[in-house]
Amino acid sequence: MDARSPKIPDFDALKQRLVEALGEKAVVGEAEAIAPYLEEQRRRYRGTTPFVIRPGSTEEVATAVKLCRAAGVPIVPQGGNTGLVGGAVPFAEDHGVLLSLGRLNRIRKVDPVDYSITVEAGCILQQVQQAAADVDRLFPLSLGAEGSCQIGGNLSTNAGGVHVLRYGNMRDLVLGLEVVLPDGRIWHGLRALRKDNTGYALKHLFVGAEGTLGIITAACLKLFPRPAETEVAFVAVRDPAAAVELLGRARSATGDRVNAFELIPRIGLDFALKHVEGIEDPLAEPNDWYVLVELASGRADGSLRESLEEFLAAAIEDALVSDAALAANERQAQAFWAIREGIVEAQKFEGGSIKHDVSVAVSRTPEFIARASKLVQEMVPGIRPVPFGHVGDGNIHFNLSQPEGADREDYLARWEEVSQAVHALVVDMGGSISAEHGIGHMKVDENARFKSPEELDLMRALKRALDPEGMMNPGKVVER
């Protein structure tokens, strides 16, 4: 049966077969227990499913896939349900079931000599970070949702976070994968090799595919040396162009030891000061723009602090920087980072927010911010742009808070109109409409609008080749 067929499958019979094969604890059918799986974090999407499958092993995932395929029932895989584009939401028209990876949560192997860690897809990111730290190693992926997001979801969306500048996205951090294919076979690709030039790099088909080509059940990931010295500074910059120039200076002056470089607008800091408890302004005088700079080194000899002070002093002399606060200790460093995270939380209290996760070349981020801000202000007078985020890798979270006093629902009703204009500008500047959140359900049409016919043909060909019946996460990424 085609996944888009209007015929409704026999869910009761499928549920009984799943219970018989996997046990009662692997199938959740009570409405109250199902509810938390169905609502996307931003509450833009709410799904439906007759039951939730919670396998406890890769073999059980394979069994579930085979039974669902035989019954003509599509599967929507879900990790920690921290996604932002509706990619892990099962929609009624797809007549599918949700499969949660949360019970696949074992750390299978930590190898400090090989600088690798093998984990199951349901492992919480913070759990993986701690397992690496326990053997004096670093797993560098760091996200605001790291206490609840899962590795399988991080891989499926090619998650980024604040350390992409130095360590790359999840695609750069994976060595091997274990995947249940749409026909229920298991691809055992958990190799820890740094070099394997034997043909197609199959692991990359599944990273960023959002569960549309198969279900990632485990991964072998790269580890790195733990930094012996870290320095954090909160810096007032003249404007975004000065921030980009400062980034280049920081990389040169420190031997490319910049871990993170985050852009913060004054409006974002004001929101955080107003709404988030414990946030304090690190500098005496307000400024329009700031950057949060983190440097890290494997040597604890004080040279990193010296490099930081020297290049900031030179930047002040050249009028790129007007003021800076250097963290004196770990507590103060955490306070600086709390500002960055507080911007996300604080926007919820300023009414409706139309959000964009976009990227352009680092050198063009100032131009994008200026042009996009002007564009949306002409469309919606009084709109309040809050552009912030990973300027070090060109990924700007271009969030737009509603005009003060506006009706929230009326404002959010313009989401599609505003986003289409912003995305058109991004593509015109050679950028991407999704830098790290994925395509999911929300951006399927936009992706089809901006991708070239050749790119879309290749993506659809891959989908047809691996999932000809359209059973894996229907309506996401390449089709609706």
Short mmCIF file of C-alpha atoms in Angstrom, two decimals:
data_model
loop_
_atom_site.label_atom_id
_atom_site.label_comp_id
_atom_site.label_asym_id
_atom_site.label_seq_id
_atom_site.Cartn_x
_atom_site.Cartn_y
_atom_site.Cartn_z
CA MET A 1 0.00 0.00 0.00
CA ASP A 2 1.24 3.47 -0.79
CA ALA A 3 1.72 5.59 2.34
CA ARG A 4 -0.50 8.29 0.81
CA SER A 5 -3.45 5.93 0.24
CA PRO A 6 -6.72 6.93 1.95
CA LYS A 7 -7.32 3.35 3.08
CA ILE A 8 -7.16 3.13 6.88
CA PRO A 9 -5.07 0.19 8.13
CA ASP A 10 -6.22 -2.28 10.78
CA PHE A 11 -4.41 -0.71 13.74
CA ASP A 12 -5.99 -3.03 16.30
CA ALA A 13 -4.62 -6.13 14.56
CA LEU A 14 -1.18 -4.50 14.18
CA LYS A 15 -1.11 -3.49 17.83
CA GLN A 16 -1.88 -7.06 18.88
CA ARG A 17 0.91 -8.44 16.69
CA LEU A 18 3.37 -5.89 18.10
CA VAL A 19 2.43 -6.78 21.68
CA GLU A 20 2.88 -10.47 20.91
CA ALA A 21 6.28 -9.89 19.31
CA LEU A 22 7.74 -7.18 21.59
CA GLY A 23 5.82 -7.41 24.86
CA GLU A 24 3.23 -5.10 26.39
CA LYS A 25 5.76 -2.54 27.64
CA ALA A 26 6.83 -1.86 24.05
CA VAL A 27 3.40 -0.62 23.00
CA VAL A 28 1.77 2.41 24.64
CA GLY A 29 -1.93 2.82 23.91
CA GLU A 30 -3.42 4.99 26.65
CA ALA A 31 -4.33 8.48 25.46
CA GLU A 32 -2.80 10.17 28.51
CA ALA A 33 0.51 8.33 28.04
CA ILE A 34 0.59 9.05 24.31
CA ALA A 35 -0.11 12.80 24.62
CA PRO A 36 3.47 13.98 25.43
CA TYR A 37 4.77 12.38 22.23
CA LEU A 38 2.35 14.22 19.97
CA GLU A 39 2.96 17.92 20.55
CA GLU A 40 5.94 19.59 18.92
CA GLN A 41 8.01 21.80 21.23
CA ARG A 42 6.83 25.13 19.81
CA ARG A 43 3.21 23.90 19.81
CA ARG A 44 2.82 24.71 16.14
CA TYR A 45 2.05 21.07 15.36
CA ARG A 46 0.07 18.41 17.17
CA GLY A 47 0.00 14.91 15.74
CA THR A 48 -2.08 11.81 16.17
CA THR A 49 -1.28 8.12 16.49
CA PRO A 50 -3.31 5.09 17.60
CA PHE A 51 -0.39 3.96 19.78
CA VAL A 52 3.31 4.51 20.36
CA ILE A 53 5.88 1.77 19.76
CA ARG A 54 8.78 1.79 22.24
CA PRO A 55 11.25 -0.95 21.21
CA GLY A 56 14.03 -1.88 23.61
CA SER A 57 16.67 -3.01 21.13
CA THR A 58 17.74 -2.69 17.51
CA GLU A 59 16.28 -6.13 16.81
CA GLU A 60 12.94 -5.01 18.24
CA VAL A 61 13.02 -1.91 16.03
CA ALA A 62 13.59 -4.19 13.03
CA THR A 63 10.70 -6.42 14.07
CA ALA A 64 8.42 -3.41 14.48
CA VAL A 65 9.38 -2.08 11.04
CA LYS A 66 8.66 -5.44 9.41
CA LEU A 67 5.26 -5.75 11.09
CA CYS A 68 4.27 -2.20 10.22
CA ARG A 69 5.38 -2.64 6.63
CA ALA A 70 3.34 -5.85 6.31
CA ALA A 71 0.30 -3.99 7.66
CA GLY A 72 0.84 -1.01 5.35
CA VAL A 73 1.38 1.35 8.27
CA PRO A 74 3.98 4.14 7.95
CA ILE A 75 6.34 4.89 10.85
CA VAL A 76 7.34 8.27 12.28
CA PRO A 77 10.57 7.88 14.33
CA GLN A 78 11.01 10.18 17.33
CA GLY A 79 13.90 10.94 19.66
CA GLY A 80 13.64 13.42 22.52
CA ASN A 81 10.85 15.38 20.79
CA THR A 82 12.84 18.63 20.92
CA GLY A 83 12.53 19.30 17.18
CA LEU A 84 11.33 22.66 15.87
CA VAL A 85 10.01 21.90 12.36
CA GLY A 86 7.44 19.15 12.92
CA GLY A 87 9.79 16.43 11.72
CA ALA A 88 8.85 13.90 14.42
CA VAL A 89 5.09 14.50 14.42
CA PRO A 90 2.72 11.87 12.97
CA PHE A 91 -0.12 13.52 11.06
CA ALA A 92 -3.61 12.03 10.76
CA GLU A 93 -3.65 11.96 6.97
CA ASP A 94 -0.60 9.66 6.90
CA HIS A 95 -2.28 6.89 8.95
CA GLY A 96 1.01 6.12 10.66
CA VAL A 97 2.30 5.20 14.09
CA LEU A 98 4.98 6.86 16.17
CA LEU A 99 8.08 4.89 17.11
CA SER A 100 10.05 6.27 20.06
CA LEU A 101 13.74 5.42 20.45
CA GLY A 102 13.86 6.39 24.13
CA ARG A 103 14.44 2.86 25.44
CA LEU A 104 17.54 2.41 23.27
CA ASN A 105 19.68 4.32 25.73
CA ARG A 106 22.83 2.31 26.38
CA ILE A 107 26.40 3.51 26.09
CA ARG A 108 27.79 0.47 24.32
CA LYS A 109 31.48 1.31 24.33
CA VAL A 110 33.84 4.15 25.23
CA ASP A 111 37.33 3.93 23.75
CA PRO A 112 39.58 6.76 24.98
CA VAL A 113 42.54 5.42 23.01
CA ASP A 114 40.61 5.45 19.75
CA TYR A 115 38.86 8.69 20.75
CA SER A 116 35.46 7.17 20.01
CA ILE A 117 32.21 6.34 21.77
CA THR A 118 29.46 3.98 20.60
CA VAL A 119 25.99 4.83 21.83
CA GLU A 120 22.39 3.92 21.12
CA ALA A 121 20.05 6.40 19.48
CA GLY A 122 17.98 7.05 22.60
CA CYS A 123 20.93 8.26 24.67
CA ILE A 124 20.44 11.81 25.92
CA LEU A 125 23.14 14.15 24.58
CA GLN A 126 24.15 15.16 28.10
CA GLN A 127 24.59 11.48 28.98
CA VAL A 128 27.04 11.09 26.08
CA GLN A 129 28.92 14.24 27.10
CA GLN A 130 29.31 12.87 30.62
CA ALA A 131 30.42 9.42 29.47
CA ALA A 132 33.16 11.11 27.45
CA ALA A 133 34.17 13.32 30.39
CA ASP A 134 34.42 10.24 32.63
CA VAL A 135 37.39 9.07 30.55
CA ASP A 136 38.87 12.57 30.21
CA ARG A 137 37.57 13.09 26.70
CA LEU A 138 35.21 15.60 25.07
CA PHE A 139 32.12 15.07 22.96
CA PRO A 140 31.75 18.62 21.63
CA LEU A 141 28.13 18.86 20.46
CA SER A 142 26.43 21.40 22.73
CA LEU A 143 22.79 22.52 22.42
CA GLY A 144 20.27 24.33 24.56
CA ALA A 145 18.21 21.11 24.67
CA GLU A 146 21.15 18.85 25.56
CA GLY A 147 19.43 17.68 28.75
CA SER A 148 16.57 16.11 26.79
CA CYS A 149 17.49 15.74 23.10
CA GLN A 150 18.65 12.32 21.92
CA ILE A 151 21.59 11.29 19.78
CA GLY A 152 19.38 9.69 17.14
CA GLY A 153 17.54 12.96 16.67
CA ASN A 154 20.80 14.93 16.67
CA LEU A 155 22.05 12.72 13.85
CA SER A 156 18.78 12.70 11.93
CA THR A 157 18.69 16.51 11.85
CA ASN A 158 22.48 16.97 11.50
CA ALA A 159 22.41 19.13 14.63
CA GLY A 160 24.84 22.00 15.00
CA GLY A 161 24.96 24.04 18.21
CA VAL A 162 27.52 26.46 19.54
CA HIS A 163 30.74 24.57 18.77
CA VAL A 164 30.30 23.97 15.02
CA LEU A 165 32.94 26.61 14.32
CA ARG A 166 35.63 24.34 15.74
CA TYR A 167 34.24 20.79 15.62
CA GLY A 168 31.60 20.79 12.88
CA ASN A 169 28.00 19.53 12.73
CA MET A 170 26.91 16.02 13.72
CA ARG A 171 27.79 14.90 10.21
CA ASP A 172 31.41 15.73 11.06
CA LEU A 173 31.25 13.91 14.40
CA VAL A 174 29.98 10.51 13.26
CA LEU A 175 32.25 7.61 12.35
CA GLY A 176 29.69 4.84 11.82
CA LEU A 177 26.00 4.02 12.14
CA GLU A 178 23.65 1.16 12.79
CA VAL A 179 20.39 1.63 10.88
CA VAL A 180 17.14 -0.29 10.48
CA LEU A 181 16.19 -0.01 6.82
CA PRO A 182 12.62 0.46 5.55
CA ASP A 183 12.29 -3.26 4.80
CA GLY A 184 13.36 -4.22 8.33
CA ARG A 185 16.90 -5.27 7.55
CA ILE A 186 19.68 -3.96 9.81
CA TRP A 187 22.70 -2.21 8.33
CA HIS A 188 25.60 -2.87 10.69
CA GLY A 189 27.83 0.10 9.91
CA LEU A 190 29.22 0.80 13.38
CA ARG A 191 32.82 1.07 12.26
CA ALA A 192 35.17 3.40 14.12
CA LEU A 193 37.46 3.87 11.11
CA ARG A 194 38.82 7.33 10.37
CA LYS A 195 39.54 6.28 6.78
CA ASP A 196 37.36 4.01 4.67
CA ASN A 197 37.56 4.68 0.95
CA THR A 198 35.54 1.70 -0.28
CA GLY A 199 32.80 3.44 -2.19
CA TYR A 200 29.74 5.42 -1.17
CA ALA A 201 29.79 6.86 2.36
CA LEU A 202 26.46 5.28 3.32
CA LYS A 203 26.36 6.82 6.79
CA HIS A 204 25.89 10.25 5.25
CA LEU A 205 22.65 9.15 3.60
CA PHE A 206 21.01 8.86 7.01
CA VAL A 207 22.55 11.86 8.77
CA GLY A 208 20.18 14.76 8.14
CA ALA A 209 17.53 12.53 6.52
CA GLU A 210 15.14 12.96 9.46
CA GLY A 211 14.14 9.30 9.49
CA THR A 212 12.86 9.32 5.91
CA LEU A 213 15.37 6.71 4.70
CA GLY A 214 15.67 4.47 7.75
CA ILE A 215 15.86 4.53 11.54
CA ILE A 216 19.23 5.20 13.18
CA THR A 217 19.53 2.89 16.20
CA ALA A 218 23.15 3.41 17.23
CA ALA A 219 26.21 5.47 16.31
CA CYS A 220 29.96 5.48 16.74
CA LEU A 221 30.98 9.08 17.42
CA LYS A 222 34.25 11.01 17.56
CA LEU A 223 35.75 12.16 20.83
CA PHE A 224 38.35 14.88 21.36
CA PRO A 225 40.84 15.91 24.05
CA ARG A 226 39.24 17.83 26.90
CA PRO A 227 40.36 21.48 27.02
CA ALA A 228 42.81 22.22 29.81
CA GLU A 229 42.16 25.95 29.64
CA THR A 230 39.03 27.85 28.60
CA GLU A 231 38.48 31.58 28.36
CA VAL A 232 35.14 33.33 27.88
CA ALA A 233 34.53 37.01 27.14
CA PHE A 234 31.42 39.14 26.66
CA VAL A 235 32.35 41.82 24.15
CA ALA A 236 30.57 44.97 22.95
CA VAL A 237 31.16 45.40 19.22
CA ARG A 238 30.47 48.34 16.93
CA ASP A 239 28.15 46.36 14.64
CA PRO A 240 27.83 42.91 13.01
CA ALA A 241 30.55 43.79 10.48
CA ALA A 242 32.92 44.48 13.38
CA ALA A 243 31.91 41.13 14.88
CA VAL A 244 32.94 39.31 11.71
CA GLU A 245 36.26 41.14 11.58
CA LEU A 246 36.83 40.34 15.25
CA LEU A 247 36.22 36.66 14.53
CA GLY A 248 39.00 36.62 11.96
CA ARG A 249 41.36 38.35 14.36
CA ALA A 250 40.48 35.93 17.14
CA ARG A 251 41.18 32.90 14.98
CA SER A 252 44.55 34.27 13.86
CA ALA A 253 45.64 35.57 17.26
CA THR A 254 44.86 32.33 19.11
CA GLY A 255 46.07 29.76 16.60
CA ASP A 256 42.45 28.99 15.63
CA ARG A 257 41.39 28.03 19.15
CA VAL A 258 38.00 29.74 18.95
CA ASN A 259 35.41 27.32 20.32
CA ALA A 260 32.34 29.52 19.95
CA PHE A 261 31.52 32.96 18.64
CA GLU A 262 27.93 34.03 19.26
CA LEU A 263 26.25 37.25 18.14
CA ILE A 264 23.85 38.93 20.61
CA PRO A 265 21.76 42.04 19.82
CA ARG A 266 20.86 44.53 22.54
CA ILE A 267 17.17 43.73 22.15
CA GLY A 268 17.92 40.09 22.97
CA LEU A 269 19.86 41.05 26.09
CA ASP A 270 17.05 43.41 27.14
CA PHE A 271 14.50 40.61 26.74
CA ALA A 272 16.66 38.29 28.87
CA LEU A 273 17.19 40.93 31.56
CA LYS A 274 13.45 41.53 31.68
CA HIS A 275 12.16 37.97 31.71
CA VAL A 276 14.85 35.52 32.86
CA GLU A 277 15.79 35.36 36.52
CA GLY A 278 19.47 35.75 37.35
CA ILE A 279 20.54 37.47 34.12
CA GLU A 280 22.81 40.49 34.61
CA ASP A 281 24.33 42.94 32.14
CA PRO A 282 28.10 42.25 32.19
CA LEU A 283 29.05 45.75 30.98
CA ALA A 284 28.54 49.19 32.50
CA GLU A 285 27.10 50.88 29.40
CA PRO A 286 24.54 49.51 26.92
CA ASN A 287 25.64 48.75 23.37
CA ASP A 288 23.73 47.77 20.23
CA TRP A 289 25.67 44.55 19.55
CA TYR A 290 27.73 42.01 21.46
CA VAL A 291 29.61 38.80 20.85
CA LEU A 292 30.16 35.96 23.28
CA VAL A 293 33.61 34.53 22.63
CA GLU A 294 34.87 31.19 23.95
CA LEU A 295 38.46 30.03 23.44
CA ALA A 296 39.83 26.64 24.45
CA SER A 297 43.30 25.11 24.56
CA GLY A 298 44.85 21.80 25.53
CA ARG A 299 47.55 23.63 27.50
CA ALA A 300 46.88 25.34 30.83
CA ASP A 301 49.77 27.80 30.73
CA GLY A 302 47.90 31.11 30.69
CA SER A 303 48.76 31.87 27.08
CA LEU A 304 45.12 31.73 26.03
CA ARG A 305 44.17 34.53 28.41
CA GLU A 306 47.09 36.55 27.19
CA SER A 307 46.07 36.08 23.55
CA LEU A 308 42.49 37.07 24.37
CA GLU A 309 43.57 40.24 26.15
CA GLU A 310 45.96 41.22 23.37
CA PHE A 311 43.59 40.89 20.44
CA LEU A 312 40.76 42.59 22.35
CA ALA A 313 43.05 45.49 23.26
CA ALA A 314 43.97 45.91 19.61
CA ALA A 315 40.30 45.73 18.60
CA ILE A 316 39.42 48.46 21.12
CA GLU A 317 42.18 50.63 19.71
CA ASP A 318 40.80 50.10 16.20
CA ALA A 319 37.22 50.93 17.33
CA LEU A 320 35.84 47.47 16.57
CA VAL A 321 35.20 46.90 20.28
CA SER A 322 34.01 49.46 22.84
CA ASP A 323 34.13 47.33 26.01
CA ALA A 324 34.67 43.77 27.16
CA ALA A 325 34.27 41.63 30.26
CA LEU A 326 36.53 38.60 30.65
CA ALA A 327 35.21 35.80 32.84
CA ALA A 328 37.28 35.57 36.01
CA ASN A 329 36.10 32.05 36.84
CA GLU A 330 33.77 29.25 35.75
CA ARG A 331 30.78 30.78 37.52
CA GLN A 332 31.14 34.02 35.60
CA ALA A 333 31.66 32.16 32.33
CA GLN A 334 28.40 30.31 32.95
CA ALA A 335 26.68 33.63 33.66
CA PHE A 336 27.80 34.93 30.27
CA TRP A 337 26.48 31.80 28.57
CA ALA A 338 23.21 32.14 30.49
CA ILE A 339 22.61 35.38 28.59
CA ARG A 340 22.91 33.57 25.27
CA GLU A 341 20.51 30.83 26.37
CA GLY A 342 18.22 33.36 28.05
CA ILE A 343 17.51 35.07 24.73
CA VAL A 344 15.71 31.94 23.55
CA GLU A 345 13.60 31.65 26.69
CA ALA A 346 12.82 35.37 26.98
CA GLN A 347 11.26 35.73 23.53
CA LYS A 348 8.32 33.60 24.67
CA PHE A 349 7.21 36.45 26.93
CA GLU A 350 7.25 39.10 24.20
CA GLY A 351 4.30 37.72 22.26
CA GLY A 352 4.36 35.88 18.97
CA SER A 353 7.72 35.15 17.38
CA ILE A 354 8.25 34.21 13.74
CA LYS A 355 11.49 32.22 13.68
CA HIS A 356 14.07 31.48 11.02
CA ASP A 357 17.07 29.15 11.18
CA VAL A 358 19.14 30.32 8.22
CA SER A 359 22.74 30.53 7.11
CA VAL A 360 24.80 32.60 4.70
CA ALA A 361 28.53 32.90 4.17
CA VAL A 362 30.14 34.28 7.34
CA SER A 363 31.36 37.34 5.45
CA ARG A 364 27.79 38.15 4.38
CA THR A 365 26.06 37.87 7.76
CA PRO A 366 26.14 41.65 8.40
CA GLU A 367 24.60 42.29 4.99
CA PHE A 368 21.93 39.67 5.59
CA ILE A 369 20.98 41.07 8.99
CA ALA A 370 20.68 44.60 7.59
CA ARG A 371 18.73 43.63 4.48
CA ALA A 372 16.44 41.15 6.22
CA SER A 373 15.66 43.57 9.05
CA LYS A 374 14.74 46.31 6.58
CA LEU A 375 12.64 43.86 4.57
CA VAL A 376 10.49 42.65 7.48
CA GLN A 377 10.13 46.13 8.96
CA GLU A 378 8.65 47.29 5.68
CA MET A 379 6.27 44.31 5.65
CA VAL A 380 5.20 44.61 9.30
CA PRO A 381 5.73 48.07 10.78
CA GLY A 382 6.83 47.83 14.39
CA ILE A 383 8.15 44.28 14.06
CA ARG A 384 11.11 43.63 16.36
CA PRO A 385 13.95 41.62 14.76
CA VAL A 386 16.09 39.58 17.18
CA PRO A 387 18.97 38.25 15.03
CA PHE A 388 21.33 36.18 17.16
CA GLY A 389 23.40 33.04 17.19
CA HIS A 390 26.28 31.30 15.53
CA VAL A 391 27.86 34.10 13.51
CA GLY A 392 31.10 32.11 13.60
CA ASP A 393 29.64 29.65 11.10
CA GLY A 394 27.13 31.97 9.38
CA ASN A 395 24.06 30.48 11.09
CA ILE A 396 21.78 33.29 12.25
CA HIS A 397 18.56 32.66 14.15
CA PHE A 398 16.56 35.48 12.61
CA ASN A 399 13.64 35.63 15.03
CA LEU A 400 10.98 38.30 14.76
CA SER A 401 8.99 39.35 17.81
CA GLN A 402 5.58 40.86 17.21
CA PRO A 403 5.05 44.61 17.36
CA GLU A 404 4.27 45.80 20.87
CA GLY A 405 0.52 45.75 21.46
CA ALA A 406 -0.22 43.62 18.38
CA ASP A 407 -2.61 40.68 18.44
CA ARG A 408 -0.54 37.52 18.77
CA GLU A 409 -2.67 35.28 16.54
CA ASP A 410 -3.06 37.91 13.83
CA TYR A 411 0.69 38.37 13.80
CA LEU A 412 1.50 34.65 13.66
CA ALA A 413 -0.98 34.26 10.80
CA ARG A 414 1.59 36.11 8.67
CA TRP A 415 4.32 33.52 9.40
CA GLU A 416 4.29 31.97 5.93
CA GLU A 417 4.21 35.33 4.13
CA VAL A 418 7.11 36.74 6.14
CA SER A 419 9.16 33.56 6.00
CA GLN A 420 8.85 33.26 2.25
CA ALA A 421 10.27 36.76 1.88
CA VAL A 422 13.13 36.09 4.31
CA HIS A 423 13.94 32.74 2.70
CA ALA A 424 13.93 34.30 -0.78
CA LEU A 425 16.52 36.80 0.41
CA VAL A 426 18.63 34.05 1.99
CA VAL A 427 18.65 32.01 -1.21
CA ASP A 428 19.39 35.12 -3.27
CA MET A 429 22.46 35.58 -1.08
CA GLY A 430 23.58 31.98 -1.67
CA GLY A 431 22.44 30.77 1.74
CA SER A 432 20.33 27.99 3.22
CA ILE A 433 16.77 28.15 4.60
CA SER A 434 17.64 25.56 7.25
CA ALA A 435 21.04 25.67 8.90
CA GLU A 436 20.60 23.21 11.76
CA HIS A 437 16.92 22.54 12.56
CA GLY A 438 16.11 20.44 9.50
CA ILE A 439 13.23 20.54 7.00
CA GLY A 440 10.68 18.35 8.76
CA HIS A 441 7.07 19.14 7.87
CA MET A 442 7.31 22.92 8.16
CA LYS A 443 9.75 23.59 5.32
CA VAL A 444 8.86 20.89 2.79
CA ASP A 445 7.21 23.31 0.38
CA GLU A 446 9.90 25.96 0.89
CA ASN A 447 12.60 23.37 0.25
CA ALA A 448 10.90 22.35 -3.00
CA ARG A 449 10.56 26.02 -3.95
CA PHE A 450 14.24 26.82 -3.60
CA LYS A 451 16.08 23.58 -4.41
CA SER A 452 17.15 23.14 -8.00
CA PRO A 453 15.27 20.52 -10.08
CA GLU A 454 18.44 18.45 -10.15
CA GLU A 455 18.77 18.45 -6.36
CA LEU A 456 15.11 17.53 -5.89
CA ASP A 457 15.38 14.73 -8.44
CA LEU A 458 18.38 13.27 -6.64
CA MET A 459 16.67 13.48 -3.24
CA ARG A 460 13.48 11.88 -4.52
CA ALA A 461 15.47 9.17 -6.31
CA LEU A 462 17.19 8.28 -3.04
CA LYS A 463 13.85 8.17 -1.26
CA ARG A 464 12.33 5.89 -3.91
CA ALA A 465 15.37 3.61 -3.94
CA LEU A 466 15.53 3.06 -0.18
CA ASP A 467 11.85 3.48 0.72
CA PRO A 468 9.80 2.71 -2.41
CA GLU A 469 6.55 2.31 -0.48
CA GLY A 470 6.94 5.62 1.34
CA MET A 471 6.71 4.05 4.79
CA MET A 472 9.37 6.05 6.62
CA ASN A 473 8.31 9.42 8.08
CA PRO A 474 5.92 10.32 5.25
CA GLY A 475 5.41 13.96 4.32
CA LYS A 476 8.76 15.10 5.64
CA VAL A 477 11.83 16.55 3.89
CA VAL A 478 11.09 15.75 0.24
CA GLU A 479 7.34 15.36 -0.12
CA ARG A 480 4.01 16.20 1.44
#
